[in-house]
Amino acid sequence: MATVSYMWSEKGKQPKINQKQRKRERKTLFGCIEPETGIVVADKADKGNTASFFSFLLLVTKAYPGRKVLMVLDNVPYHHAKRLKPILERYKHRMELLYLPPYSPDLNPIERVWWYMRKKITHNRYVQTLDERLKNFDRFIRDFQVENETGKNLAKLIVNI
């Protein structure tokens, strides 16, 4: 469970990375960033599906009471689920969903945060278990729970394109 971005090796030899990786051990991460403050709302789920996505949408509306939220989304199938339509209709005064064109994740502000997170907590670091990795994720996200310059700057990379 390591992301190797750079590694020392003897000249002319291919480095070998030994790692034990458990199959089918995964979590889905949901997140959104408010560009003006850099604050991130994030959650984990055992599986990415309509129910877990809806739970995340409720979490976001609770994080911004009395405000309308514009959420930028990719085109994962459960973002477009028919079961979600009546719920979104009921919450349309609180939330608007903006779907990106296919194959354009670089336009989604939260992708900059995920990139930065991988750089900080997975690149050239070995963690033995998924639980360990999730603890690192929780620590990383905790730093984005207050207004911060890093989050603002990451969001600006997208807003100013």
PDB file of C-alpha atoms in Angstrom:
ATOM      1  CA  MET A   1       0.000   0.000   0.000  1.00  0.00           C
ATOM      2  CA  ALA A   2       2.633   2.496  -0.998  1.00  0.00           C
ATOM      3  CA  THR A   3       2.636   5.074  -3.718  1.00  0.00           C
ATOM      4  CA  VAL A   4       6.156   5.349  -5.045  1.00  0.00           C
ATOM      5  CA  SER A   5       6.817   8.640  -6.730  1.00  0.00           C
ATOM      6  CA  TYR A   6      10.623   8.701  -6.495  1.00  0.00           C
ATOM      7  CA  MET A   7      13.070   6.069  -5.354  1.00  0.00           C
ATOM      8  CA  TRP A   8      16.813   5.563  -5.125  1.00  0.00           C
ATOM      9  CA  SER A   9      18.218   2.572  -6.940  1.00  0.00           C
ATOM     10  CA  GLU A  10      21.517   1.356  -8.230  1.00  0.00           C
ATOM     11  CA  LYS A  11      22.230   2.680 -11.704  1.00  0.00           C
ATOM     12  CA  GLY A  12      21.003   0.295 -14.372  1.00  0.00           C
ATOM     13  CA  LYS A  13      18.945  -1.840 -11.969  1.00  0.00           C
ATOM     14  CA  GLN A  14      15.174  -1.835 -11.701  1.00  0.00           C
ATOM     15  CA  PRO A  15      14.149  -1.280  -8.058  1.00  0.00           C
ATOM     16  CA  LYS A  16      11.928  -3.922  -6.496  1.00  0.00           C
ATOM     17  CA  ILE A  17       9.189  -2.942  -4.105  1.00  0.00           C
ATOM     18  CA  ASN A  18       7.997  -5.692  -1.823  1.00  0.00           C
ATOM     19  CA  GLN A  19       4.610  -5.084  -0.355  1.00  0.00           C
ATOM     20  CA  LYS A  20       1.772  -7.151   0.920  1.00  0.00           C
ATOM     21  CA  GLN A  21      -1.512  -5.972  -0.435  1.00  0.00           C
ATOM     22  CA  ARG A  22      -4.822  -7.367   0.635  1.00  0.00           C
ATOM     23  CA  LYS A  23      -7.303  -7.890  -2.117  1.00  0.00           C
ATOM     24  CA  ARG A  24     -10.700  -6.228  -2.017  1.00  0.00           C
ATOM     25  CA  GLU A  25      -9.842  -4.099   0.992  1.00  0.00           C
ATOM     26  CA  ARG A  26     -11.037  -0.624   0.121  1.00  0.00           C
ATOM     27  CA  LYS A  27     -13.063   2.394   1.174  1.00  0.00           C
ATOM     28  CA  THR A  28     -14.714   5.138  -0.813  1.00  0.00           C
ATOM     29  CA  LEU A  29     -13.774   8.720   0.031  1.00  0.00           C
ATOM     30  CA  PHE A  30     -16.165  11.583  -0.578  1.00  0.00           C
ATOM     31  CA  GLY A  31     -15.107  15.197  -0.346  1.00  0.00           C
ATOM     32  CA  CYS A  32     -15.783  18.772  -1.348  1.00  0.00           C
ATOM     33  CA  ILE A  33     -13.882  21.996  -0.791  1.00  0.00           C
ATOM     34  CA  GLU A  34     -15.172  25.520  -0.312  1.00  0.00           C
ATOM     35  CA  PRO A  35     -12.887  27.645  -2.526  1.00  0.00           C
ATOM     36  CA  GLU A  36     -13.255  30.842  -0.479  1.00  0.00           C
ATOM     37  CA  THR A  37     -12.075  29.302   2.811  1.00  0.00           C
ATOM     38  CA  GLY A  38     -10.242  26.116   1.854  1.00  0.00           C
ATOM     39  CA  ILE A  39     -12.438  24.134   4.248  1.00  0.00           C
ATOM     40  CA  VAL A  40     -12.982  20.517   3.219  1.00  0.00           C
ATOM     41  CA  VAL A  41     -15.989  18.383   4.106  1.00  0.00           C
ATOM     42  CA  ALA A  42     -15.099  14.711   3.746  1.00  0.00           C
ATOM     43  CA  ASP A  43     -16.447  11.301   4.632  1.00  0.00           C
ATOM     44  CA  LYS A  44     -15.610   7.631   4.150  1.00  0.00           C
ATOM     45  CA  ALA A  45     -17.913   4.801   3.134  1.00  0.00           C
ATOM     46  CA  ASP A  46     -17.494   1.061   2.811  1.00  0.00           C
ATOM     47  CA  LYS A  47     -18.854   1.259  -0.708  1.00  0.00           C
ATOM     48  CA  GLY A  48     -19.492   4.022  -3.224  1.00  0.00           C
ATOM     49  CA  ASN A  49     -23.179   3.836  -4.091  1.00  0.00           C
ATOM     50  CA  THR A  50     -26.330   5.945  -4.142  1.00  0.00           C
ATOM     51  CA  ALA A  51     -26.988   5.510  -0.412  1.00  0.00           C
ATOM     52  CA  SER A  52     -23.468   6.476   0.684  1.00  0.00           C
ATOM     53  CA  PHE A  53     -23.431   9.420  -1.735  1.00  0.00           C
ATOM     54  CA  PHE A  54     -26.768  10.649  -0.393  1.00  0.00           C
ATOM     55  CA  SER A  55     -25.399  10.418   3.165  1.00  0.00           C
ATOM     56  CA  PHE A  56     -22.487  12.575   2.059  1.00  0.00           C
ATOM     57  CA  LEU A  57     -24.840  15.143   0.491  1.00  0.00           C
ATOM     58  CA  LEU A  58     -26.699  15.384   3.809  1.00  0.00           C
ATOM     59  CA  LEU A  59     -23.393  15.858   5.628  1.00  0.00           C
ATOM     60  CA  VAL A  60     -22.528  18.734   3.286  1.00  0.00           C
ATOM     61  CA  THR A  61     -25.906  20.451   3.773  1.00  0.00           C
ATOM     62  CA  LYS A  62     -25.435  20.181   7.561  1.00  0.00           C
ATOM     63  CA  ALA A  63     -21.953  21.692   7.241  1.00  0.00           C
ATOM     64  CA  TYR A  64     -23.422  24.749   5.492  1.00  0.00           C
ATOM     65  CA  PRO A  65     -26.750  25.470   7.202  1.00  0.00           C
ATOM     66  CA  GLY A  66     -28.833  28.158   5.548  1.00  0.00           C
ATOM     67  CA  ARG A  67     -26.609  28.277   2.467  1.00  0.00           C
ATOM     68  CA  LYS A  68     -27.111  26.894  -1.003  1.00  0.00           C
ATOM     69  CA  VAL A  69     -24.298  24.582  -2.063  1.00  0.00           C
ATOM     70  CA  LEU A  70     -23.021  24.159  -5.620  1.00  0.00           C
ATOM     71  CA  MET A  71     -21.281  20.796  -5.814  1.00  0.00           C
ATOM     72  CA  VAL A  72     -19.055  19.868  -8.744  1.00  0.00           C
ATOM     73  CA  LEU A  73     -19.270  16.159  -9.602  1.00  0.00           C
ATOM     74  CA  ASP A  74     -17.683  13.680 -11.937  1.00  0.00           C
ATOM     75  CA  ASN A  75     -19.761  11.148 -13.813  1.00  0.00           C
ATOM     76  CA  VAL A  76     -19.579   8.097 -11.582  1.00  0.00           C
ATOM     77  CA  PRO A  77     -22.889   6.246 -12.121  1.00  0.00           C
ATOM     78  CA  TYR A  78     -24.298   6.724  -8.616  1.00  0.00           C
ATOM     79  CA  HIS A  79     -24.084  10.524  -9.038  1.00  0.00           C
ATOM     80  CA  HIS A  80     -26.788  10.130 -11.713  1.00  0.00           C
ATOM     81  CA  ALA A  81     -28.896   7.439 -10.040  1.00  0.00           C
ATOM     82  CA  LYS A  82     -32.637   7.602 -10.679  1.00  0.00           C
ATOM     83  CA  ARG A  83     -33.252   6.938  -6.975  1.00  0.00           C
ATOM     84  CA  LEU A  84     -31.447  10.200  -6.224  1.00  0.00           C
ATOM     85  CA  LYS A  85     -33.661  12.435  -8.408  1.00  0.00           C
ATOM     86  CA  PRO A  86     -36.662  12.786  -6.014  1.00  0.00           C
ATOM     87  CA  ILE A  87     -34.341  13.492  -3.099  1.00  0.00           C
ATOM     88  CA  LEU A  88     -32.429  16.126  -5.058  1.00  0.00           C
ATOM     89  CA  GLU A  89     -35.716  17.704  -6.108  1.00  0.00           C
ATOM     90  CA  ARG A  90     -36.681  18.005  -2.448  1.00  0.00           C
ATOM     91  CA  TYR A  91     -33.331  19.641  -1.598  1.00  0.00           C
ATOM     92  CA  LYS A  92     -33.007  21.844  -4.706  1.00  0.00           C
ATOM     93  CA  HIS A  93     -33.331  24.986  -2.560  1.00  0.00           C
ATOM     94  CA  ARG A  94     -30.184  23.856  -0.676  1.00  0.00           C
ATOM     95  CA  MET A  95     -28.060  22.127  -3.277  1.00  0.00           C
ATOM     96  CA  GLU A  96     -27.248  22.316  -6.963  1.00  0.00           C
ATOM     97  CA  LEU A  97     -25.182  19.641  -8.679  1.00  0.00           C
ATOM     98  CA  LEU A  98     -22.874  20.571 -11.550  1.00  0.00           C
ATOM     99  CA  TYR A  99     -21.697  17.599 -13.603  1.00  0.00           C
ATOM    100  CA  LEU A 100     -18.345  17.826 -15.336  1.00  0.00           C
ATOM    101  CA  PRO A 101     -17.827  16.648 -18.899  1.00  0.00           C
ATOM    102  CA  PRO A 102     -16.495  13.078 -19.161  1.00  0.00           C
ATOM    103  CA  TYR A 103     -12.770  12.581 -18.559  1.00  0.00           C
ATOM    104  CA  SER A 104     -12.165  15.978 -16.979  1.00  0.00           C
ATOM    105  CA  PRO A 105     -11.379  15.326 -13.305  1.00  0.00           C
ATOM    106  CA  ASP A 106      -8.800  18.116 -13.403  1.00  0.00           C
ATOM    107  CA  LEU A 107     -11.704  20.607 -13.392  1.00  0.00           C
ATOM    108  CA  ASN A 108     -13.027  19.346 -10.052  1.00  0.00           C
ATOM    109  CA  PRO A 109     -11.628  21.389  -7.125  1.00  0.00           C
ATOM    110  CA  ILE A 110     -11.561  18.415  -4.726  1.00  0.00           C
ATOM    111  CA  GLU A 111      -9.223  16.543  -7.074  1.00  0.00           C
ATOM    112  CA  ARG A 112      -6.492  19.078  -6.204  1.00  0.00           C
ATOM    113  CA  VAL A 113      -6.985  18.217  -2.535  1.00  0.00           C
ATOM    114  CA  TRP A 114      -6.809  14.481  -3.280  1.00  0.00           C
ATOM    115  CA  TRP A 115      -3.604  15.065  -5.283  1.00  0.00           C
ATOM    116  CA  TYR A 116      -2.059  17.021  -2.406  1.00  0.00           C
ATOM    117  CA  MET A 117      -3.214  14.403   0.103  1.00  0.00           C
ATOM    118  CA  ARG A 118      -1.592  11.565  -1.839  1.00  0.00           C
ATOM    119  CA  LYS A 119       1.597  13.590  -2.059  1.00  0.00           C
ATOM    120  CA  LYS A 120       1.614  14.193   1.705  1.00  0.00           C
ATOM    121  CA  ILE A 121       0.406  10.864   3.087  1.00  0.00           C
ATOM    122  CA  THR A 122       1.112   8.134   0.535  1.00  0.00           C
ATOM    123  CA  HIS A 123       4.062   9.093  -1.676  1.00  0.00           C
ATOM    124  CA  ASN A 124       7.152   7.180  -0.582  1.00  0.00           C
ATOM    125  CA  ARG A 125       5.474   6.035   2.621  1.00  0.00           C
ATOM    126  CA  TYR A 126       4.583   2.482   3.388  1.00  0.00           C
ATOM    127  CA  VAL A 127       1.556   1.711   5.523  1.00  0.00           C
ATOM    128  CA  GLN A 128       0.774  -1.856   6.380  1.00  0.00           C
ATOM    129  CA  THR A 129      -2.997  -1.696   6.730  1.00  0.00           C
ATOM    130  CA  LEU A 130      -5.963   0.126   5.310  1.00  0.00           C
ATOM    131  CA  ASP A 131      -6.850   1.282   8.841  1.00  0.00           C
ATOM    132  CA  GLU A 132      -3.465   2.962   9.100  1.00  0.00           C
ATOM    133  CA  ARG A 133      -4.036   4.716   5.792  1.00  0.00           C
ATOM    134  CA  LEU A 134      -7.511   5.855   6.902  1.00  0.00           C
ATOM    135  CA  LYS A 135      -6.049   7.301  10.122  1.00  0.00           C
ATOM    136  CA  ASN A 136      -3.595   9.275   7.979  1.00  0.00           C
ATOM    137  CA  PHE A 137      -6.536  10.479   5.870  1.00  0.00           C
ATOM    138  CA  ASP A 138      -8.423  11.599   9.001  1.00  0.00           C
ATOM    139  CA  ARG A 139      -5.369  13.522  10.270  1.00  0.00           C
ATOM    140  CA  PHE A 140      -4.903  15.164   6.876  1.00  0.00           C
ATOM    141  CA  ILE A 141      -8.567  16.212   6.614  1.00  0.00           C
ATOM    142  CA  ARG A 142      -8.547  17.573  10.188  1.00  0.00           C
ATOM    143  CA  ASP A 143      -6.082  20.256   9.021  1.00  0.00           C
ATOM    144  CA  PHE A 144      -8.668  21.373   6.453  1.00  0.00           C
ATOM    145  CA  GLN A 145     -11.513  21.792   8.966  1.00  0.00           C
ATOM    146  CA  VAL A 146     -10.627  25.430   9.558  1.00  0.00           C
ATOM    147  CA  GLU A 147     -10.000  28.225   7.093  1.00  0.00           C
ATOM    148  CA  ASN A 148      -6.559  27.648   5.608  1.00  0.00           C
ATOM    149  CA  GLU A 149      -4.302  29.036   2.919  1.00  0.00           C
ATOM    150  CA  THR A 150      -3.340  25.635   1.485  1.00  0.00           C
ATOM    151  CA  GLY A 151      -6.965  24.780   0.737  1.00  0.00           C
ATOM    152  CA  LYS A 152      -7.611  28.240  -0.711  1.00  0.00           C
ATOM    153  CA  ASN A 153      -4.567  27.942  -2.968  1.00  0.00           C
ATOM    154  CA  LEU A 154      -5.495  24.437  -4.108  1.00  0.00           C
ATOM    155  CA  ALA A 155      -9.009  25.613  -4.958  1.00  0.00           C
ATOM    156  CA  LYS A 156      -7.652  28.666  -6.814  1.00  0.00           C
ATOM    157  CA  LEU A 157      -5.718  26.369  -9.136  1.00  0.00           C
ATOM    158  CA  ILE A 158      -9.096  25.270 -10.480  1.00  0.00           C
ATOM    159  CA  VAL A 159     -11.109  28.470 -10.183  1.00  0.00           C
ATOM    160  CA  ASN A 160      -8.559  30.459 -12.191  1.00  0.00           C
ATOM    161  CA  ILE A 161      -8.307  28.078 -15.158  1.00  0.00           C
TER     162      ILE A 161
END
